């Protein structure tokens, strides 16, 4: 395991990761991947933070103008040299390309630096995110912040987004049509940020990005590629799942170290 400074050790401690156990695993060269560990192949059934909530937390659909109707000339899959993260966010905030616009309170475009080397991508906003318009808030967000801090970065230095920008009702999984309508926004964000690595957080995000139904356990532990840019993609657990299954945190840390090795090799 690479040397860690005091602050990173503190963050790993806050993540609940046993440093000595990690070091012992490294020393013994006994670290395995999810495919060799039955515990890691347990499917995640709901990896977002908020439990299904009553639908009374939603306001009426926004009544803003509709610049992104299907077949509109400014369709969201048209990155160009004039594109900016702010422009993408503005279009997302006004988007009605799928049915989720009708039940959202706020769209959640994503946050972070256009110069980020790391892009973390979750599945979809939960209840807190829907209310605040920000990704990964609440306890899962705090754990993600601790994971990022353990890597020696802050939330402001990375880019955090979701595959789907509006909350599915009762936190259900997004359907393929919603993913297909929304993913071009992610493509534009990716084209602008040009990260050295994408970290997919959770089963649904991983499956949506890789267009697969393989289990998270089978997808972890290797470097995939995403999009026409072939951006390296590493899969790990969703922070909300880690809150429920803290024994998986060490594996998540191993995933982050794999992602860091990708960034380091590209530098
Ligand atoms: S989920 Fe995506 S495609 Fe659907 S309305 Fe929201 S921003 Fe538009």
PDB file of C-alpha atoms and ligand atoms in Angstrom:
ATOM      1  CA  UNK A   1       0.000   0.000   0.000  1.00  0.00           C
ATOM      2  CA  UNK A   2       1.427   3.430  -0.836  1.00  0.00           C
ATOM      3  CA  UNK A   3       2.579   5.620   2.052  1.00  0.00           C
ATOM      4  CA  UNK A   4      -0.223   7.639   3.537  1.00  0.00           C
ATOM      5  CA  UNK A   5       0.126  10.923   5.322  1.00  0.00           C
ATOM      6  CA  UNK A   6      -1.476  11.646   8.670  1.00  0.00           C
ATOM      7  CA  UNK A   7      -4.587  13.227   7.155  1.00  0.00           C
ATOM      8  CA  UNK A   8      -5.196  10.317   4.801  1.00  0.00           C
ATOM      9  CA  UNK A   9      -4.796   7.871   7.682  1.00  0.00           C
ATOM     10  CA  UNK A  10      -7.311   9.933   9.629  1.00  0.00           C
ATOM     11  CA  UNK A  11      -9.733   9.817   6.689  1.00  0.00           C
ATOM     12  CA  UNK A  12      -9.343   6.077   6.326  1.00  0.00           C
ATOM     13  CA  UNK A  13     -10.074   5.808  10.028  1.00  0.00           C
ATOM     14  CA  UNK A  14     -13.221   7.888   9.497  1.00  0.00           C
ATOM     15  CA  UNK A  15     -14.174   5.549   6.662  1.00  0.00           C
ATOM     16  CA  UNK A  16     -13.946   2.755   9.180  1.00  0.00           C
ATOM     17  CA  UNK A  17     -11.099   1.038   7.380  1.00  0.00           C
ATOM     18  CA  UNK A  18      -8.672  -0.934   9.487  1.00  0.00           C
ATOM     19  CA  UNK A  19      -5.257   0.280   8.290  1.00  0.00           C
ATOM     20  CA  UNK A  20      -3.382  -2.562   9.924  1.00  0.00           C
ATOM     21  CA  UNK A  21      -5.594  -5.123   8.246  1.00  0.00           C
ATOM     22  CA  UNK A  22      -4.984  -3.445   4.877  1.00  0.00           C
ATOM     23  CA  UNK A  23      -1.243  -3.488   5.442  1.00  0.00           C
ATOM     24  CA  UNK A  24      -1.312  -7.120   6.546  1.00  0.00           C
ATOM     25  CA  UNK A  25      -3.221  -7.987   3.376  1.00  0.00           C
ATOM     26  CA  UNK A  26      -0.614  -6.177   1.288  1.00  0.00           C
ATOM     27  CA  UNK A  27       2.262  -7.804   3.101  1.00  0.00           C
ATOM     28  CA  UNK A  28       0.800 -11.231   2.596  1.00  0.00           C
ATOM     29  CA  UNK A  29      -0.003 -10.499  -1.042  1.00  0.00           C
ATOM     30  CA  UNK A  30      -3.288 -12.061  -0.103  1.00  0.00           C
ATOM     31  CA  UNK A  31      -5.546  -9.402  -1.412  1.00  0.00           C
ATOM     32  CA  UNK A  32      -8.177 -10.876  -3.629  1.00  0.00           C
ATOM     33  CA  UNK A  33     -10.759  -9.376  -5.868  1.00  0.00           C
ATOM     34  CA  UNK A  34     -14.488  -9.628  -5.717  1.00  0.00           C
ATOM     35  CA  UNK A  35     -14.607 -12.558  -8.068  1.00  0.00           C
ATOM     36  CA  UNK A  36     -12.714 -14.607  -5.521  1.00  0.00           C
ATOM     37  CA  UNK A  37     -14.723 -13.447  -2.562  1.00  0.00           C
ATOM     38  CA  UNK A  38     -18.275 -14.671  -2.284  1.00  0.00           C
ATOM     39  CA  UNK A  39     -19.123 -11.793   0.029  1.00  0.00           C
ATOM     40  CA  UNK A  40     -18.319  -9.293  -2.675  1.00  0.00           C
ATOM     41  CA  UNK A  41     -20.576 -10.910  -5.194  1.00  0.00           C
ATOM     42  CA  UNK A  42     -23.669 -10.209  -3.177  1.00  0.00           C
ATOM     43  CA  UNK A  43     -25.812  -8.070  -5.396  1.00  0.00           C
ATOM     44  CA  UNK A  44     -26.655  -4.614  -4.250  1.00  0.00           C
ATOM     45  CA  UNK A  45     -30.341  -4.207  -4.233  1.00  0.00           C
ATOM     46  CA  UNK A  46     -30.556  -0.524  -3.393  1.00  0.00           C
ATOM     47  CA  UNK A  47     -27.361   1.436  -3.177  1.00  0.00           C
ATOM     48  CA  UNK A  48     -28.737   4.907  -2.751  1.00  0.00           C
ATOM     49  CA  UNK A  49     -28.841   6.639   0.590  1.00  0.00           C
ATOM     50  CA  UNK A  50     -32.450   7.529   0.957  1.00  0.00           C
ATOM     51  CA  UNK A  51     -34.973   4.860   1.677  1.00  0.00           C
ATOM     52  CA  UNK A  52     -37.995   4.937  -0.573  1.00  0.00           C
ATOM     53  CA  UNK A  53     -39.921   7.948   0.510  1.00  0.00           C
ATOM     54  CA  UNK A  54     -43.432   9.129   0.171  1.00  0.00           C
ATOM     55  CA  UNK A  55     -44.071  11.032  -2.993  1.00  0.00           C
ATOM     56  CA  UNK A  56     -45.368  14.025  -1.106  1.00  0.00           C
ATOM     57  CA  UNK A  57     -41.866  15.516  -1.060  1.00  0.00           C
ATOM     58  CA  UNK A  58     -42.094  16.640  -4.643  1.00  0.00           C
ATOM     59  CA  UNK A  59     -43.181  19.951  -5.974  1.00  0.00           C
ATOM     60  CA  UNK A  60     -44.981  20.559  -9.188  1.00  0.00           C
ATOM     61  CA  UNK A  61     -42.908  20.198 -12.313  1.00  0.00           C
ATOM     62  CA  UNK A  62     -40.940  23.279 -13.302  1.00  0.00           C
ATOM     63  CA  UNK A  63     -42.631  25.453 -15.840  1.00  0.00           C
ATOM     64  CA  UNK A  64     -39.485  26.615 -17.553  1.00  0.00           C
ATOM     65  CA  UNK A  65     -39.090  26.704 -21.292  1.00  0.00           C
ATOM     66  CA  UNK A  66     -38.264  23.494 -23.055  1.00  0.00           C
ATOM     67  CA  UNK A  67     -34.961  23.796 -24.951  1.00  0.00           C
ATOM     68  CA  UNK A  68     -34.251  20.076 -25.105  1.00  0.00           C
ATOM     69  CA  UNK A  69     -37.312  18.461 -26.500  1.00  0.00           C
ATOM     70  CA  UNK A  70     -36.514  15.357 -28.536  1.00  0.00           C
ATOM     71  CA  UNK A  71     -35.471  16.311 -32.049  1.00  0.00           C
ATOM     72  CA  UNK A  72     -34.639  19.851 -30.963  1.00  0.00           C
ATOM     73  CA  UNK A  73     -31.595  21.232 -32.763  1.00  0.00           C
ATOM     74  CA  UNK A  74     -29.834  21.708 -29.434  1.00  0.00           C
ATOM     75  CA  UNK A  75     -30.127  18.056 -28.421  1.00  0.00           C
ATOM     76  CA  UNK A  76     -27.871  17.180 -25.486  1.00  0.00           C
ATOM     77  CA  UNK A  77     -25.467  14.938 -27.356  1.00  0.00           C
ATOM     78  CA  UNK A  78     -23.814  17.726 -29.247  1.00  0.00           C
ATOM     79  CA  UNK A  79     -20.591  18.674 -27.448  1.00  0.00           C
ATOM     80  CA  UNK A  80     -18.665  21.408 -29.204  1.00  0.00           C
ATOM     81  CA  UNK A  81     -15.938  23.900 -28.516  1.00  0.00           C
ATOM     82  CA  UNK A  82     -18.410  26.413 -27.088  1.00  0.00           C
ATOM     83  CA  UNK A  83     -19.822  23.982 -24.555  1.00  0.00           C
ATOM     84  CA  UNK A  84     -19.261  24.611 -20.831  1.00  0.00           C
ATOM     85  CA  UNK A  85     -20.205  22.820 -17.637  1.00  0.00           C
ATOM     86  CA  UNK A  86     -22.476  25.735 -16.755  1.00  0.00           C
ATOM     87  CA  UNK A  87     -24.257  25.429 -20.094  1.00  0.00           C
ATOM     88  CA  UNK A  88     -24.744  21.704 -19.594  1.00  0.00           C
ATOM     89  CA  UNK A  89     -26.059  22.315 -16.077  1.00  0.00           C
ATOM     90  CA  UNK A  90     -28.464  24.978 -17.292  1.00  0.00           C
ATOM     91  CA  UNK A  91     -29.861  22.637 -19.919  1.00  0.00           C
ATOM     92  CA  UNK A  92     -30.212  19.834 -17.377  1.00  0.00           C
ATOM     93  CA  UNK A  93     -32.070  22.136 -15.001  1.00  0.00           C
ATOM     94  CA  UNK A  94     -34.570  22.875 -17.766  1.00  0.00           C
ATOM     95  CA  UNK A  95     -34.654  19.421 -19.312  1.00  0.00           C
ATOM     96  CA  UNK A  96     -37.852  17.515 -19.971  1.00  0.00           C
ATOM     97  CA  UNK A  97     -36.469  14.795 -22.178  1.00  0.00           C
ATOM     98  CA  UNK A  98     -37.815  11.998 -19.984  1.00  0.00           C
ATOM     99  CA  UNK A  99     -40.669  11.461 -17.591  1.00  0.00           C
ATOM    100  CA  UNK A 100     -38.511  12.117 -14.518  1.00  0.00           C
ATOM    101  CA  UNK A 101     -38.778  15.870 -15.051  1.00  0.00           C
ATOM    102  CA  UNK A 102     -42.388  15.670 -13.874  1.00  0.00           C
ATOM    103  CA  UNK A 103     -41.596  14.327 -10.412  1.00  0.00           C
ATOM    104  CA  UNK A 104     -38.296  15.979  -9.580  1.00  0.00           C
ATOM    105  CA  UNK A 105     -37.944  18.918  -7.218  1.00  0.00           C
ATOM    106  CA  UNK A 106     -34.540  19.868  -8.575  1.00  0.00           C
ATOM    107  CA  UNK A 107     -32.388  18.339 -11.262  1.00  0.00           C
ATOM    108  CA  UNK A 108     -28.890  17.432 -10.089  1.00  0.00           C
ATOM    109  CA  UNK A 109     -26.407  18.247 -12.863  1.00  0.00           C
ATOM    110  CA  UNK A 110     -23.254  17.501 -10.856  1.00  0.00           C
ATOM    111  CA  UNK A 111     -20.509  19.517  -9.207  1.00  0.00           C
ATOM    112  CA  UNK A 112     -16.768  19.866  -9.351  1.00  0.00           C
ATOM    113  CA  UNK A 113     -13.805  21.132 -11.268  1.00  0.00           C
ATOM    114  CA  UNK A 114     -13.534  21.216 -15.035  1.00  0.00           C
ATOM    115  CA  UNK A 115      -9.874  20.332 -14.452  1.00  0.00           C
ATOM    116  CA  UNK A 116     -10.659  17.278 -12.335  1.00  0.00           C
ATOM    117  CA  UNK A 117      -8.614  14.154 -12.926  1.00  0.00           C
ATOM    118  CA  UNK A 118     -11.209  12.037 -11.162  1.00  0.00           C
ATOM    119  CA  UNK A 119     -14.899  11.744 -12.015  1.00  0.00           C
ATOM    120  CA  UNK A 120     -17.181   9.916  -9.565  1.00  0.00           C
ATOM    121  CA  UNK A 121     -20.470   8.788 -11.063  1.00  0.00           C
ATOM    122  CA  UNK A 122     -23.401   7.491  -9.062  1.00  0.00           C
ATOM    123  CA  UNK A 123     -26.724   6.169 -10.184  1.00  0.00           C
ATOM    124  CA  UNK A 124     -29.297   8.907  -9.638  1.00  0.00           C
ATOM    125  CA  UNK A 125     -30.240  11.541  -7.089  1.00  0.00           C
ATOM    126  CA  UNK A 126     -31.942  10.428  -3.892  1.00  0.00           C
ATOM    127  CA  UNK A 127     -34.365  12.401  -1.776  1.00  0.00           C
ATOM    128  CA  UNK A 128     -31.816  14.766  -0.224  1.00  0.00           C
ATOM    129  CA  UNK A 129     -30.135  15.383  -3.558  1.00  0.00           C
ATOM    130  CA  UNK A 130     -33.490  16.060  -5.204  1.00  0.00           C
ATOM    131  CA  UNK A 131     -34.257  18.683  -2.572  1.00  0.00           C
ATOM    132  CA  UNK A 132     -30.873  20.398  -2.727  1.00  0.00           C
ATOM    133  CA  UNK A 133     -29.948  20.001  -6.379  1.00  0.00           C
ATOM    134  CA  UNK A 134     -26.548  18.641  -5.363  1.00  0.00           C
ATOM    135  CA  UNK A 135     -25.093  15.147  -5.730  1.00  0.00           C
ATOM    136  CA  UNK A 136     -24.130  12.987  -2.771  1.00  0.00           C
ATOM    137  CA  UNK A 137     -25.345  14.962   0.198  1.00  0.00           C
ATOM    138  CA  UNK A 138     -26.253  13.423   3.556  1.00  0.00           C
ATOM    139  CA  UNK A 139     -24.415  10.518   5.171  1.00  0.00           C
ATOM    140  CA  UNK A 140     -23.492   8.820   1.898  1.00  0.00           C
ATOM    141  CA  UNK A 141     -22.078  12.109   0.663  1.00  0.00           C
ATOM    142  CA  UNK A 142     -20.043  12.504   3.826  1.00  0.00           C
ATOM    143  CA  UNK A 143     -18.575   9.056   3.317  1.00  0.00           C
ATOM    144  CA  UNK A 144     -17.774   9.866  -0.309  1.00  0.00           C
ATOM    145  CA  UNK A 145     -16.051  13.042   0.884  1.00  0.00           C
ATOM    146  CA  UNK A 146     -14.014  10.936   3.324  1.00  0.00           C
ATOM    147  CA  UNK A 147     -13.078   8.543   0.523  1.00  0.00           C
ATOM    148  CA  UNK A 148     -11.978  11.462  -1.640  1.00  0.00           C
ATOM    149  CA  UNK A 149     -10.059  12.979   1.275  1.00  0.00           C
ATOM    150  CA  UNK A 150      -8.328   9.656   1.893  1.00  0.00           C
ATOM    151  CA  UNK A 151      -7.056   9.966  -1.669  1.00  0.00           C
ATOM    152  CA  UNK A 152      -5.618  13.358  -0.783  1.00  0.00           C
ATOM    153  CA  UNK A 153      -8.235  15.456  -2.552  1.00  0.00           C
ATOM    154  CA  UNK A 154     -11.271  17.566  -1.789  1.00  0.00           C
ATOM    155  CA  UNK A 155     -14.734  17.449  -3.333  1.00  0.00           C
ATOM    156  CA  UNK A 156     -13.872  20.655  -5.189  1.00  0.00           C
ATOM    157  CA  UNK A 157     -10.940  18.986  -6.928  1.00  0.00           C
ATOM    158  CA  UNK A 158     -12.950  16.128  -8.448  1.00  0.00           C
ATOM    159  CA  UNK A 159     -16.154  16.002 -10.468  1.00  0.00           C
ATOM    160  CA  UNK A 160     -19.211  14.257  -9.002  1.00  0.00           C
ATOM    161  CA  UNK A 161     -22.308  13.425 -11.002  1.00  0.00           C
ATOM    162  CA  UNK A 162     -24.896  10.742 -11.630  1.00  0.00           C
ATOM    163  CA  UNK A 163     -25.864   8.799 -14.715  1.00  0.00           C
ATOM    164  CA  UNK A 164     -29.406  10.088 -14.274  1.00  0.00           C
ATOM    165  CA  UNK A 165     -29.813  13.732 -13.351  1.00  0.00           C
ATOM    166  CA  UNK A 166     -33.345  13.621 -11.877  1.00  0.00           C
ATOM    167  CA  UNK A 167     -34.622  11.462  -9.032  1.00  0.00           C
ATOM    168  CA  UNK A 168     -36.650   8.405 -10.012  1.00  0.00           C
ATOM    169  CA  UNK A 169     -39.841   8.225  -7.925  1.00  0.00           C
ATOM    170  CA  UNK A 170     -39.360   6.311  -4.663  1.00  0.00           C
ATOM    171  CA  UNK A 171     -35.711   5.761  -5.633  1.00  0.00           C
ATOM    172  CA  UNK A 172     -36.550   3.039  -8.105  1.00  0.00           C
ATOM    173  CA  UNK A 173     -33.872   1.996 -10.553  1.00  0.00           C
ATOM    174  CA  UNK A 174     -33.789   4.133 -13.703  1.00  0.00           C
ATOM    175  CA  UNK A 175     -35.251   2.448 -16.756  1.00  0.00           C
ATOM    176  CA  UNK A 176     -33.204   2.068 -19.969  1.00  0.00           C
ATOM    177  CA  UNK A 177     -35.165   4.796 -21.761  1.00  0.00           C
ATOM    178  CA  UNK A 178     -34.348   7.312 -19.012  1.00  0.00           C
ATOM    179  CA  UNK A 179     -30.682   6.353 -19.106  1.00  0.00           C
ATOM    180  CA  UNK A 180     -30.605   6.699 -22.888  1.00  0.00           C
ATOM    181  CA  UNK A 181     -32.181  10.163 -22.753  1.00  0.00           C
ATOM    182  CA  UNK A 182     -29.935  11.417 -19.955  1.00  0.00           C
ATOM    183  CA  UNK A 183     -26.556   9.857 -20.717  1.00  0.00           C
ATOM    184  CA  UNK A 184     -25.667  12.403 -23.449  1.00  0.00           C
ATOM    185  CA  UNK A 185     -25.379  15.022 -20.694  1.00  0.00           C
ATOM    186  CA  UNK A 186     -22.787  12.816 -19.020  1.00  0.00           C
ATOM    187  CA  UNK A 187     -20.977  12.468 -22.333  1.00  0.00           C
ATOM    188  CA  UNK A 188     -20.773  16.248 -22.579  1.00  0.00           C
ATOM    189  CA  UNK A 189     -19.518  16.564 -18.998  1.00  0.00           C
ATOM    190  CA  UNK A 190     -16.941  13.897 -19.741  1.00  0.00           C
ATOM    191  CA  UNK A 191     -15.843  15.677 -22.926  1.00  0.00           C
ATOM    192  CA  UNK A 192     -15.364  18.903 -20.967  1.00  0.00           C
ATOM    193  CA  UNK A 193     -13.650  17.540 -17.866  1.00  0.00           C
ATOM    194  CA  UNK A 194     -11.569  14.869 -19.607  1.00  0.00           C
ATOM    195  CA  UNK A 195     -10.845  12.964 -16.386  1.00  0.00           C
ATOM    196  CA  UNK A 196      -8.029  10.470 -16.185  1.00  0.00           C
ATOM    197  CA  UNK A 197     -10.319   8.006 -14.465  1.00  0.00           C
ATOM    198  CA  UNK A 198     -14.009   7.483 -13.838  1.00  0.00           C
ATOM    199  CA  UNK A 199     -15.084   5.761 -10.631  1.00  0.00           C
ATOM    200  CA  UNK A 200     -18.552   4.254 -10.964  1.00  0.00           C
ATOM    201  CA  UNK A 201     -20.278   4.138  -7.598  1.00  0.00           C
ATOM    202  CA  UNK A 202     -22.570   1.160  -7.241  1.00  0.00           C
ATOM    203  CA  UNK A 203     -24.128  -1.578  -9.287  1.00  0.00           C
ATOM    204  CA  UNK A 204     -26.662   0.465 -11.212  1.00  0.00           C
ATOM    205  CA  UNK A 205     -24.126   3.086 -12.245  1.00  0.00           C
ATOM    206  CA  UNK A 206     -21.648   0.423 -13.325  1.00  0.00           C
ATOM    207  CA  UNK A 207     -24.228  -1.535 -15.279  1.00  0.00           C
ATOM    208  CA  UNK A 208     -25.590   1.592 -16.952  1.00  0.00           C
ATOM    209  CA  UNK A 209     -22.153   2.834 -17.991  1.00  0.00           C
ATOM    210  CA  UNK A 210     -20.935  -0.532 -19.233  1.00  0.00           C
ATOM    211  CA  UNK A 211     -24.270  -1.610 -20.723  1.00  0.00           C
ATOM    212  CA  UNK A 212     -24.103  -4.919 -18.924  1.00  0.00           C
ATOM    213  CA  UNK A 213     -26.096  -6.920 -16.420  1.00  0.00           C
ATOM    214  CA  UNK A 214     -23.008  -8.449 -14.814  1.00  0.00           C
ATOM    215  CA  UNK A 215     -22.841  -8.290 -11.026  1.00  0.00           C
ATOM    216  CA  UNK A 216     -20.793  -5.682  -9.238  1.00  0.00           C
ATOM    217  CA  UNK A 217     -18.598  -8.440  -7.877  1.00  0.00           C
ATOM    218  CA  UNK A 218     -17.625  -9.461 -11.385  1.00  0.00           C
ATOM    219  CA  UNK A 219     -17.103  -5.901 -12.568  1.00  0.00           C
ATOM    220  CA  UNK A 220     -14.861  -4.820  -9.677  1.00  0.00           C
ATOM    221  CA  UNK A 221     -11.117  -5.264  -9.608  1.00  0.00           C
ATOM    222  CA  UNK A 222     -10.360  -4.416 -13.224  1.00  0.00           C
ATOM    223  CA  UNK A 223     -10.031  -1.334 -15.391  1.00  0.00           C
ATOM    224  CA  UNK A 224     -12.814  -0.938 -17.940  1.00  0.00           C
ATOM    225  CA  UNK A 225     -13.161   1.752 -20.588  1.00  0.00           C
ATOM    226  CA  UNK A 226     -16.039   4.128 -21.121  1.00  0.00           C
ATOM    227  CA  UNK A 227     -17.288   6.039 -24.108  1.00  0.00           C
ATOM    228  CA  UNK A 228     -15.701   7.023 -27.369  1.00  0.00           C
ATOM    229  CA  UNK A 229     -12.804   8.526 -25.417  1.00  0.00           C
ATOM    230  CA  UNK A 230     -12.077   5.123 -23.840  1.00  0.00           C
ATOM    231  CA  UNK A 231     -11.758   6.792 -20.463  1.00  0.00           C
ATOM    232  CA  UNK A 232     -10.535   4.294 -17.855  1.00  0.00           C
ATOM    233  CA  UNK A 233     -13.392   3.210 -15.604  1.00  0.00           C
ATOM    234  CA  UNK A 234     -13.075   1.551 -12.198  1.00  0.00           C
ATOM    235  CA  UNK A 235     -16.055   0.127 -10.343  1.00  0.00           C
ATOM    236  CA  UNK A 236     -16.625   0.290  -6.624  1.00  0.00           C
ATOM    237  CA  UNK A 237     -19.430   0.166  -4.097  1.00  0.00           C
ATOM    238  CA  UNK A 238     -21.871   2.988  -3.590  1.00  0.00           C
ATOM    239  CA  UNK A 239     -21.175   4.896  -0.349  1.00  0.00           C
ATOM    240  CA  UNK A 240     -24.737   4.239   0.835  1.00  0.00           C
ATOM    241  CA  UNK A 241     -24.105   0.514   0.448  1.00  0.00           C
ATOM    242  CA  UNK A 242     -20.859   0.875   2.397  1.00  0.00           C
ATOM    243  CA  UNK A 243     -22.783   2.513   5.219  1.00  0.00           C
ATOM    244  CA  UNK A 244     -24.956  -0.577   5.390  1.00  0.00           C
ATOM    245  CA  UNK A 245     -22.081  -3.009   4.807  1.00  0.00           C
ATOM    246  CA  UNK A 246     -18.985  -1.487   6.430  1.00  0.00           C
ATOM    247  CA  UNK A 247     -17.085  -4.754   6.030  1.00  0.00           C
ATOM    248  CA  UNK A 248     -16.832  -3.924   2.308  1.00  0.00           C
ATOM    249  CA  UNK A 249     -14.975  -0.645   2.922  1.00  0.00           C
ATOM    250  CA  UNK A 250     -11.543  -2.249   2.638  1.00  0.00           C
ATOM    251  CA  UNK A 251     -12.474  -3.556  -0.807  1.00  0.00           C
ATOM    252  CA  UNK A 252     -13.717  -0.134  -1.792  1.00  0.00           C
ATOM    253  CA  UNK A 253     -10.380   1.317  -0.718  1.00  0.00           C
ATOM    254  CA  UNK A 254      -8.631  -1.279  -2.874  1.00  0.00           C
ATOM    255  CA  UNK A 255     -10.788  -0.105  -5.795  1.00  0.00           C
ATOM    256  CA  UNK A 256      -9.766   3.494  -5.156  1.00  0.00           C
ATOM    257  CA  UNK A 257      -6.106   2.501  -5.092  1.00  0.00           C
ATOM    258  CA  UNK A 258      -6.616   0.776  -8.443  1.00  0.00           C
ATOM    259  CA  UNK A 259      -8.118   3.995  -9.786  1.00  0.00           C
ATOM    260  CA  UNK A 260      -5.226   5.983  -8.360  1.00  0.00           C
ATOM    261  CA  UNK A 261      -2.755   3.707 -10.120  1.00  0.00           C
ATOM    262  CA  UNK A 262      -4.565   4.535 -13.371  1.00  0.00           C
ATOM    263  CA  UNK A 263      -4.256   8.264 -12.698  1.00  0.00           C
ATOM    264  CA  UNK A 264      -0.616   7.936 -11.698  1.00  0.00           C
ATOM    265  CA  UNK A 265       0.261   5.952 -14.810  1.00  0.00           C
ATOM    266  CA  UNK A 266      -1.410   8.587 -16.999  1.00  0.00           C
ATOM    267  CA  UNK A 267       0.473  11.487 -15.359  1.00  0.00           C
TER     268      UNK A 267
HETATM  269  S1  LIG B   1     -33.406  12.512 -15.973  1.00  0.00           S
HETATM  270 FE1  LIG B   1     -32.087  13.464 -17.524  1.00  0.00          FE
HETATM  271  S2  LIG B   1     -33.205  13.242 -19.482  1.00  0.00           S
HETATM  272 FE2  LIG B   1     -34.692  12.929 -17.796  1.00  0.00          FE
HETATM  273  S3  LIG B   1     -35.596  14.962 -17.440  1.00  0.00           S
HETATM  274 FE3  LIG B   1     -33.867  14.732 -16.000  1.00  0.00          FE
HETATM  275  S4  LIG B   1     -32.115  15.662 -17.065  1.00  0.00           S
HETATM  276 FE4  LIG B   1     -33.706  15.280 -18.621  1.00  0.00          FE
END
